[in-house]
C-alpha cells in the first residue's frame, strides 16, 4: 500500500525531500492528479516515463508556482504574458520555446515546453516549498483514464504508486487546455476548460484549433486515449441501445432516464458541462470497476462548452487499433 501524505506542512516537507532527492510524488491539481518530478533532472523525469509506460516521444507539462518562473524554463513572449495574466493559476498550458535548462526528456527532445500554474492550494504550496519546476503528467498508466481522486490514483498505479499528497477530488476534472504560442497563429492542441473563445478574447487575435499538421505530437492528440479498460461506446439514445439492457452493460448519462427504460447499471452526471467534466473520470473509473462488458455513454450535446468533454469521450471510445496499441 503506498503512502498518503497529509495536505499540511509535514506532508509537504516529505514531498519536497523526495522531489529534491530525484524521486516521484503524486500531487493534486485542479485538473487531474499529477505524477511529479524535478523538471531539470533527467533521471527523475525518466522515472515518470517508466512508471507510466509513456512513449518517450511525448512531452510533459511543467508546473510552476507563478508566472514569474516562466523565464527559468522558456523564452517568454507578450501573448504568453497576456494569457498568464488572464488564466493563471488555472487549467491552461502554454507551449513556448524551451530553454536548455529543461531536461531533454521533458520536451521529448523537442525545442518547446508546455507550462502551467495549477490552481490548487496544495500544488501551489508544494511548488513554492520545493522551488523547482515540476514536470507532471497525469498520474496514471499511459493511455488510461486520468485520476481525479486519491483512490483512483492508487488503484491505477497499484503497488508502484509513489507517495500521494492528498488534495481531495479535483474540481475541474479533465486535463488542461493546451495552447501553442510558438507559431504566428496561436493554436489549441488540446481542448479543456479554457475555451478557444476565451483565448481569442484575451489575445485579441484568432486562435486555431487542432494539430497544424498530421503528425501526432502528443498523447492528448492520439485517437485513443483517456480510455477505460472496459469497451465503451457513444450513443445519442443510450436507453434504446439494445446492448444497454443487458446486466453486463452500464449507462453513463446526463439526461433523465425515460420511464420505460430498461433497468440498467447507470450513473447520471450533471447537465452543466463543467460539473459534468468534474465528475466524468470518477464515473468512468467506477463503471470500469463494475465488472460490466460495455459502457454506453450518452453523447454529450453540441456546443462550444462541451468541446473538451466531447474530445475526451471520442478518444475514450475510439477503437483499439494496432496503431493505437503500438503508440500507447
Ligand atoms: P498529460 O499526460 O495528460 O499530462 O498530457 C500532457 C499533454 O501536454 C500532452 O498530451 C500534450 O498535449 C501537451 N504538451 C506538453 N508539452 C508539450 C509541448 N512541448 N508541445 C506540445 N504539447 C505539449
Ligand atoms: Mg495523461
mmCIF file with all atom_site columns, C-alpha atoms in Angstrom, residues 79-237:
data_model
loop_
_atom_site.group_PDB
_atom_site.id
_atom_site.type_symbol
_atom_site.label_atom_id
_atom_site.label_alt_id
_atom_site.label_comp_id
_atom_site.label_asym_id
_atom_site.label_entity_id
_atom_site.label_seq_id
_atom_site.pdbx_PDB_ins_code
_atom_site.Cartn_x
_atom_site.Cartn_y
_atom_site.Cartn_z
_atom_site.occupancy
_atom_site.B_iso_or_equiv
_atom_site.pdbx_formal_charge
_atom_site.auth_seq_id
_atom_site.auth_comp_id
_atom_site.auth_asym_id
_atom_site.auth_atom_id
_atom_site.pdbx_PDB_model_num
ATOM 1   C CA . UNK A 1 79  ? 0.990   36.670 -25.780 1.00 0.00 ? 79  UNK A CA 1
ATOM 2   C CA . UNK A 1 80  ? 2.058   34.226 -23.067 1.00 0.00 ? 80  UNK A CA 1
ATOM 3   C CA . UNK A 1 81  ? 2.135   37.060 -20.546 1.00 0.00 ? 81  UNK A CA 1
ATOM 4   C CA . UNK A 1 82  ? -1.400  38.096 -21.524 1.00 0.00 ? 82  UNK A CA 1
ATOM 5   C CA . UNK A 1 83  ? -2.703  34.541 -21.156 1.00 0.00 ? 83  UNK A CA 1
ATOM 6   C CA . UNK A 1 84  ? -0.869  34.048 -17.857 1.00 0.00 ? 84  UNK A CA 1
ATOM 7   C CA . UNK A 1 85  ? -2.447  37.272 -16.545 1.00 0.00 ? 85  UNK A CA 1
ATOM 8   C CA . UNK A 1 86  ? -5.899  36.117 -17.509 1.00 0.00 ? 86  UNK A CA 1
ATOM 9   C CA . UNK A 1 87  ? -5.855  32.419 -16.725 1.00 0.00 ? 87  UNK A CA 1
ATOM 10  C CA . UNK A 1 88  ? -3.099  31.515 -14.228 1.00 0.00 ? 88  UNK A CA 1
ATOM 11  C CA . UNK A 1 89  ? -3.334  29.910 -11.843 1.00 0.00 ? 89  UNK A CA 1
ATOM 12  C CA . UNK A 1 90  ? -5.701  27.753 -13.858 1.00 0.00 ? 90  UNK A CA 1
ATOM 13  C CA . UNK A 1 91  ? -6.284  24.936 -16.354 1.00 0.00 ? 91  UNK A CA 1
ATOM 14  C CA . UNK A 1 92  ? -4.269  26.416 -19.234 1.00 0.00 ? 92  UNK A CA 1
ATOM 15  C CA . UNK A 1 93  ? -0.944  25.008 -20.500 1.00 0.00 ? 93  UNK A CA 1
ATOM 16  C CA . UNK A 1 94  ? 1.099   27.397 -22.641 1.00 0.00 ? 94  UNK A CA 1
ATOM 17  C CA . UNK A 1 95  ? 3.643   25.949 -25.088 1.00 0.00 ? 95  UNK A CA 1
ATOM 18  C CA . UNK A 1 96  ? 6.728   28.167 -25.544 1.00 0.00 ? 96  UNK A CA 1
ATOM 19  C CA . UNK A 1 97  ? 10.280  27.769 -26.880 1.00 0.00 ? 97  UNK A CA 1
ATOM 20  C CA . UNK A 1 98  ? 12.216  25.837 -24.216 1.00 0.00 ? 98  UNK A CA 1
ATOM 21  C CA . UNK A 1 99  ? 15.444  26.922 -22.549 1.00 0.00 ? 99  UNK A CA 1
ATOM 22  C CA . UNK A 1 100 ? 18.242  24.349 -22.329 1.00 0.00 ? 100 UNK A CA 1
ATOM 23  C CA . UNK A 1 101 ? 17.744  24.173 -18.526 1.00 0.00 ? 101 UNK A CA 1
ATOM 24  C CA . UNK A 1 102 ? 14.761  21.842 -19.000 1.00 0.00 ? 102 UNK A CA 1
ATOM 25  C CA . UNK A 1 103 ? 15.585  18.113 -19.017 1.00 0.00 ? 103 UNK A CA 1
ATOM 26  C CA . UNK A 1 104 ? 15.543  16.888 -22.610 1.00 0.00 ? 104 UNK A CA 1
ATOM 27  C CA . UNK A 1 105 ? 13.095  14.088 -21.840 1.00 0.00 ? 105 UNK A CA 1
ATOM 28  C CA . UNK A 1 106 ? 10.525  16.655 -20.567 1.00 0.00 ? 106 UNK A CA 1
ATOM 29  C CA . UNK A 1 107 ? 10.373  18.176 -24.038 1.00 0.00 ? 107 UNK A CA 1
ATOM 30  C CA . UNK A 1 108 ? 10.684  14.768 -25.714 1.00 0.00 ? 108 UNK A CA 1
ATOM 31  C CA . UNK A 1 109 ? 13.841  16.071 -27.346 1.00 0.00 ? 109 UNK A CA 1
ATOM 32  C CA . UNK A 1 110 ? 11.911  18.932 -28.969 1.00 0.00 ? 110 UNK A CA 1
ATOM 33  C CA . UNK A 1 111 ? 12.509  22.663 -28.789 1.00 0.00 ? 111 UNK A CA 1
ATOM 34  C CA . UNK A 1 112 ? 9.281   23.600 -26.966 1.00 0.00 ? 112 UNK A CA 1
ATOM 35  C CA . UNK A 1 113 ? 7.944   23.205 -23.442 1.00 0.00 ? 113 UNK A CA 1
ATOM 36  C CA . UNK A 1 114 ? 4.361   23.220 -22.087 1.00 0.00 ? 114 UNK A CA 1
ATOM 37  C CA . UNK A 1 115 ? 3.977   25.216 -18.845 1.00 0.00 ? 115 UNK A CA 1
ATOM 38  C CA . UNK A 1 116 ? 1.216   25.982 -16.384 1.00 0.00 ? 116 UNK A CA 1
ATOM 39  C CA . UNK A 1 117 ? 0.479   27.296 -12.894 1.00 0.00 ? 117 UNK A CA 1
ATOM 40  C CA . UNK A 1 118 ? -2.035  24.926 -11.299 1.00 0.00 ? 118 UNK A CA 1
ATOM 41  C CA . UNK A 1 119 ? -4.930  26.380 -9.344  1.00 0.00 ? 119 UNK A CA 1
ATOM 42  C CA . UNK A 1 120 ? -4.784  24.088 -6.328  1.00 0.00 ? 120 UNK A CA 1
ATOM 43  C CA . UNK A 1 121 ? -3.608  25.232 -2.887  1.00 0.00 ? 121 UNK A CA 1
ATOM 44  C CA . UNK A 1 122 ? -1.632  22.028 -2.197  1.00 0.00 ? 122 UNK A CA 1
ATOM 45  C CA . UNK A 1 123 ? 0.114   22.076 -5.589  1.00 0.00 ? 123 UNK A CA 1
ATOM 46  C CA . UNK A 1 124 ? 0.994   25.752 -5.168  1.00 0.00 ? 124 UNK A CA 1
ATOM 47  C CA . UNK A 1 125 ? 2.259   25.139 -1.637  1.00 0.00 ? 125 UNK A CA 1
ATOM 48  C CA . UNK A 1 126 ? 4.422   22.268 -2.910  1.00 0.00 ? 126 UNK A CA 1
ATOM 49  C CA . UNK A 1 127 ? 5.802   24.300 -5.832  1.00 0.00 ? 127 UNK A CA 1
ATOM 50  C CA . UNK A 1 128 ? 6.661   27.238 -3.550  1.00 0.00 ? 128 UNK A CA 1
ATOM 51  C CA . UNK A 1 129 ? 8.285   24.963 -0.984  1.00 0.00 ? 129 UNK A CA 1
ATOM 52  C CA . UNK A 1 130 ? 10.446  22.940 -3.387  1.00 0.00 ? 130 UNK A CA 1
ATOM 53  C CA . UNK A 1 131 ? 11.475  25.968 -5.502  1.00 0.00 ? 131 UNK A CA 1
ATOM 54  C CA . UNK A 1 132 ? 11.883  23.888 -8.643  1.00 0.00 ? 132 UNK A CA 1
ATOM 55  C CA . UNK A 1 133 ? 9.613   23.470 -11.663 1.00 0.00 ? 133 UNK A CA 1
ATOM 56  C CA . UNK A 1 134 ? 7.834   20.122 -11.593 1.00 0.00 ? 134 UNK A CA 1
ATOM 57  C CA . UNK A 1 135 ? 7.194   18.028 -14.684 1.00 0.00 ? 135 UNK A CA 1
ATOM 58  C CA . UNK A 1 136 ? 3.886   16.282 -14.077 1.00 0.00 ? 136 UNK A CA 1
ATOM 59  C CA . UNK A 1 137 ? 1.706   14.328 -16.487 1.00 0.00 ? 137 UNK A CA 1
ATOM 60  C CA . UNK A 1 138 ? -1.475  12.692 -15.235 1.00 0.00 ? 138 UNK A CA 1
ATOM 61  C CA . UNK A 1 139 ? -0.812  10.067 -12.536 1.00 0.00 ? 139 UNK A CA 1
ATOM 62  C CA . UNK A 1 140 ? -1.997  7.034  -14.491 1.00 0.00 ? 140 UNK A CA 1
ATOM 63  C CA . UNK A 1 141 ? -0.576  4.424  -16.839 1.00 0.00 ? 141 UNK A CA 1
ATOM 64  C CA . UNK A 1 142 ? -0.255  5.782  -20.365 1.00 0.00 ? 142 UNK A CA 1
ATOM 65  C CA . UNK A 1 143 ? -3.489  5.923  -22.370 1.00 0.00 ? 143 UNK A CA 1
ATOM 66  C CA . UNK A 1 144 ? -5.741  5.064  -19.424 1.00 0.00 ? 144 UNK A CA 1
ATOM 67  C CA . UNK A 1 145 ? -8.203  7.270  -17.578 1.00 0.00 ? 145 UNK A CA 1
ATOM 68  C CA . UNK A 1 146 ? -6.735  10.195 -15.660 1.00 0.00 ? 146 UNK A CA 1
ATOM 69  C CA . UNK A 1 147 ? -7.300  10.054 -11.889 1.00 0.00 ? 147 UNK A CA 1
ATOM 70  C CA . UNK A 1 148 ? -9.278  12.769 -10.112 1.00 0.00 ? 148 UNK A CA 1
ATOM 71  C CA . UNK A 1 149 ? -9.267  11.186 -6.624  1.00 0.00 ? 149 UNK A CA 1
ATOM 72  C CA . UNK A 1 150 ? -6.540  9.670  -4.418  1.00 0.00 ? 150 UNK A CA 1
ATOM 73  C CA . UNK A 1 151 ? -8.364  6.360  -4.573  1.00 0.00 ? 151 UNK A CA 1
ATOM 74  C CA . UNK A 1 152 ? -8.244  6.286  -8.384  1.00 0.00 ? 152 UNK A CA 1
ATOM 75  C CA . UNK A 1 153 ? -4.534  7.190  -8.362  1.00 0.00 ? 153 UNK A CA 1
ATOM 76  C CA . UNK A 1 154 ? -3.695  4.330  -6.019  1.00 0.00 ? 154 UNK A CA 1
ATOM 77  C CA . UNK A 1 155 ? -5.853  1.750  -7.754  1.00 0.00 ? 155 UNK A CA 1
ATOM 78  C CA . UNK A 1 156 ? -4.414  2.773  -11.125 1.00 0.00 ? 156 UNK A CA 1
ATOM 79  C CA . UNK A 1 157 ? -0.714  2.721  -10.214 1.00 0.00 ? 157 UNK A CA 1
ATOM 80  C CA . UNK A 1 158 ? -1.000  -0.127 -7.729  1.00 0.00 ? 158 UNK A CA 1
ATOM 81  C CA . UNK A 1 159 ? 1.994   -1.131 -5.659  1.00 0.00 ? 159 UNK A CA 1
ATOM 82  C CA . UNK A 1 160 ? 4.320   1.063  -7.748  1.00 0.00 ? 160 UNK A CA 1
ATOM 83  C CA . UNK A 1 161 ? 2.402   4.193  -6.712  1.00 0.00 ? 161 UNK A CA 1
ATOM 84  C CA . UNK A 1 162 ? 4.718   6.833  -5.192  1.00 0.00 ? 162 UNK A CA 1
ATOM 85  C CA . UNK A 1 163 ? 3.584   8.756  -2.076  1.00 0.00 ? 163 UNK A CA 1
ATOM 86  C CA . UNK A 1 164 ? 0.419   10.757 -2.832  1.00 0.00 ? 164 UNK A CA 1
ATOM 87  C CA . UNK A 1 165 ? -0.266  14.248 -1.479  1.00 0.00 ? 165 UNK A CA 1
ATOM 88  C CA . UNK A 1 166 ? -3.951  14.263 -0.640  1.00 0.00 ? 166 UNK A CA 1
ATOM 89  C CA . UNK A 1 167 ? -5.760  17.257 -2.124  1.00 0.00 ? 167 UNK A CA 1
ATOM 90  C CA . UNK A 1 168 ? -9.298  15.875 -2.287  1.00 0.00 ? 168 UNK A CA 1
ATOM 91  C CA . UNK A 1 169 ? -11.242 15.421 -5.525  1.00 0.00 ? 169 UNK A CA 1
ATOM 92  C CA . UNK A 1 170 ? -10.087 17.578 -8.470  1.00 0.00 ? 170 UNK A CA 1
ATOM 93  C CA . UNK A 1 171 ? -12.529 20.419 -9.140  1.00 0.00 ? 171 UNK A CA 1
ATOM 94  C CA . UNK A 1 172 ? -12.081 20.749 -12.932 1.00 0.00 ? 172 UNK A CA 1
ATOM 95  C CA . UNK A 1 173 ? -11.755 17.018 -13.549 1.00 0.00 ? 173 UNK A CA 1
ATOM 96  C CA . UNK A 1 174 ? -10.357 16.991 -17.106 1.00 0.00 ? 174 UNK A CA 1
ATOM 97  C CA . UNK A 1 175 ? -6.880  17.872 -18.359 1.00 0.00 ? 175 UNK A CA 1
ATOM 98  C CA . UNK A 1 176 ? -5.830  21.466 -19.079 1.00 0.00 ? 176 UNK A CA 1
ATOM 99  C CA . UNK A 1 177 ? -6.376  23.322 -22.333 1.00 0.00 ? 177 UNK A CA 1
ATOM 100 C CA . UNK A 1 178 ? -3.030  23.277 -24.208 1.00 0.00 ? 178 UNK A CA 1
ATOM 101 C CA . UNK A 1 179 ? -2.280  26.320 -26.381 1.00 0.00 ? 179 UNK A CA 1
ATOM 102 C CA . UNK A 1 180 ? 0.810   26.543 -28.588 1.00 0.00 ? 180 UNK A CA 1
ATOM 103 C CA . UNK A 1 181 ? 2.268   30.043 -28.815 1.00 0.00 ? 181 UNK A CA 1
ATOM 104 C CA . UNK A 1 182 ? 5.410   29.142 -30.777 1.00 0.00 ? 182 UNK A CA 1
ATOM 105 C CA . UNK A 1 183 ? 3.985   29.936 -34.234 1.00 0.00 ? 183 UNK A CA 1
ATOM 106 C CA . UNK A 1 184 ? 2.475   33.129 -35.647 1.00 0.00 ? 184 UNK A CA 1
ATOM 107 C CA . UNK A 1 185 ? -1.060  31.815 -35.092 1.00 0.00 ? 185 UNK A CA 1
ATOM 108 C CA . UNK A 1 186 ? -1.836  30.572 -31.564 1.00 0.00 ? 186 UNK A CA 1
ATOM 109 C CA . UNK A 1 187 ? -3.256  27.064 -31.692 1.00 0.00 ? 187 UNK A CA 1
ATOM 110 C CA . UNK A 1 188 ? -5.245  24.936 -29.237 1.00 0.00 ? 188 UNK A CA 1
ATOM 111 C CA . UNK A 1 189 ? -3.580  21.492 -29.218 1.00 0.00 ? 189 UNK A CA 1
ATOM 112 C CA . UNK A 1 190 ? -5.930  20.043 -26.616 1.00 0.00 ? 190 UNK A CA 1
ATOM 113 C CA . UNK A 1 191 ? -9.326  21.489 -25.637 1.00 0.00 ? 191 UNK A CA 1
ATOM 114 C CA . UNK A 1 192 ? -10.056 21.976 -21.929 1.00 0.00 ? 192 UNK A CA 1
ATOM 115 C CA . UNK A 1 193 ? -11.959 24.166 -19.505 1.00 0.00 ? 193 UNK A CA 1
ATOM 116 C CA . UNK A 1 194 ? -10.494 27.368 -21.003 1.00 0.00 ? 194 UNK A CA 1
ATOM 117 C CA . UNK A 1 195 ? -12.183 27.775 -24.388 1.00 0.00 ? 195 UNK A CA 1
ATOM 118 C CA . UNK A 1 196 ? -10.842 28.915 -27.758 1.00 0.00 ? 196 UNK A CA 1
ATOM 119 C CA . UNK A 1 197 ? -13.149 31.949 -27.449 1.00 0.00 ? 197 UNK A CA 1
ATOM 120 C CA . UNK A 1 198 ? -11.695 32.909 -24.050 1.00 0.00 ? 198 UNK A CA 1
ATOM 121 C CA . UNK A 1 199 ? -8.191  32.689 -25.526 1.00 0.00 ? 199 UNK A CA 1
ATOM 122 C CA . UNK A 1 200 ? -9.189  34.847 -28.504 1.00 0.00 ? 200 UNK A CA 1
ATOM 123 C CA . UNK A 1 201 ? -10.764 37.429 -26.192 1.00 0.00 ? 201 UNK A CA 1
ATOM 124 C CA . UNK A 1 202 ? -7.604  37.610 -24.075 1.00 0.00 ? 202 UNK A CA 1
ATOM 125 C CA . UNK A 1 203 ? -5.210  37.730 -27.043 1.00 0.00 ? 203 UNK A CA 1
ATOM 126 C CA . UNK A 1 204 ? -7.230  39.818 -29.459 1.00 0.00 ? 204 UNK A CA 1
ATOM 127 C CA . UNK A 1 205 ? -6.245  37.530 -32.355 1.00 0.00 ? 205 UNK A CA 1
ATOM 128 C CA . UNK A 1 206 ? -7.743  34.437 -33.954 1.00 0.00 ? 206 UNK A CA 1
ATOM 129 C CA . UNK A 1 207 ? -6.781  31.145 -32.312 1.00 0.00 ? 207 UNK A CA 1
ATOM 130 C CA . UNK A 1 208 ? -6.688  27.969 -34.406 1.00 0.00 ? 208 UNK A CA 1
ATOM 131 C CA . UNK A 1 209 ? -7.773  24.595 -33.077 1.00 0.00 ? 209 UNK A CA 1
ATOM 132 C CA . UNK A 1 210 ? -6.282  21.138 -33.703 1.00 0.00 ? 210 UNK A CA 1
ATOM 133 C CA . UNK A 1 211 ? -2.820  19.970 -34.768 1.00 0.00 ? 211 UNK A CA 1
ATOM 134 C CA . UNK A 1 212 ? -1.224  22.086 -37.517 1.00 0.00 ? 212 UNK A CA 1
ATOM 135 C CA . UNK A 1 213 ? -0.085  19.014 -39.448 1.00 0.00 ? 213 UNK A CA 1
ATOM 136 C CA . UNK A 1 214 ? -0.994  15.356 -39.420 1.00 0.00 ? 214 UNK A CA 1
ATOM 137 C CA . UNK A 1 215 ? 1.952   14.427 -37.205 1.00 0.00 ? 215 UNK A CA 1
ATOM 138 C CA . UNK A 1 216 ? 0.694   13.363 -33.789 1.00 0.00 ? 216 UNK A CA 1
ATOM 139 C CA . UNK A 1 217 ? 2.971   15.098 -31.348 1.00 0.00 ? 217 UNK A CA 1
ATOM 140 C CA . UNK A 1 218 ? 1.427   14.312 -28.004 1.00 0.00 ? 218 UNK A CA 1
ATOM 141 C CA . UNK A 1 219 ? -0.648  11.667 -26.244 1.00 0.00 ? 219 UNK A CA 1
ATOM 142 C CA . UNK A 1 220 ? -3.586  14.043 -25.922 1.00 0.00 ? 220 UNK A CA 1
ATOM 143 C CA . UNK A 1 221 ? -3.770  14.014 -29.709 1.00 0.00 ? 221 UNK A CA 1
ATOM 144 C CA . UNK A 1 222 ? -3.912  10.235 -30.026 1.00 0.00 ? 222 UNK A CA 1
ATOM 145 C CA . UNK A 1 223 ? -7.198  8.882  -31.429 1.00 0.00 ? 223 UNK A CA 1
ATOM 146 C CA . UNK A 1 224 ? -7.485  6.531  -28.431 1.00 0.00 ? 224 UNK A CA 1
ATOM 147 C CA . UNK A 1 225 ? -6.535  7.992  -25.063 1.00 0.00 ? 225 UNK A CA 1
ATOM 148 C CA . UNK A 1 226 ? -8.155  8.726  -21.687 1.00 0.00 ? 226 UNK A CA 1
ATOM 149 C CA . UNK A 1 227 ? -9.861  5.354  -22.079 1.00 0.00 ? 227 UNK A CA 1
ATOM 150 C CA . UNK A 1 228 ? -11.461 2.902  -19.643 1.00 0.00 ? 228 UNK A CA 1
ATOM 151 C CA . UNK A 1 229 ? -10.319 -0.726 -19.916 1.00 0.00 ? 229 UNK A CA 1
ATOM 152 C CA . UNK A 1 230 ? -13.930 -1.789 -20.500 1.00 0.00 ? 230 UNK A CA 1
ATOM 153 C CA . UNK A 1 231 ? -15.122 -1.250 -24.081 1.00 0.00 ? 231 UNK A CA 1
ATOM 154 C CA . UNK A 1 232 ? -17.167 1.958  -24.311 1.00 0.00 ? 232 UNK A CA 1
ATOM 155 C CA . UNK A 1 233 ? -19.455 3.363  -26.999 1.00 0.00 ? 233 UNK A CA 1
ATOM 156 C CA . UNK A 1 234 ? -21.230 6.677  -27.535 1.00 0.00 ? 234 UNK A CA 1
ATOM 157 C CA . UNK A 1 235 ? -24.973 6.691  -28.167 1.00 0.00 ? 235 UNK A CA 1
ATOM 158 C CA . UNK A 1 236 ? -27.467 9.523  -28.784 1.00 0.00 ? 236 UNK A CA 1
ATOM 159 C CA . UNK A 1 237 ? -30.169 7.450  -27.078 1.00 0.00 ? 237 UNK A CA 1
#
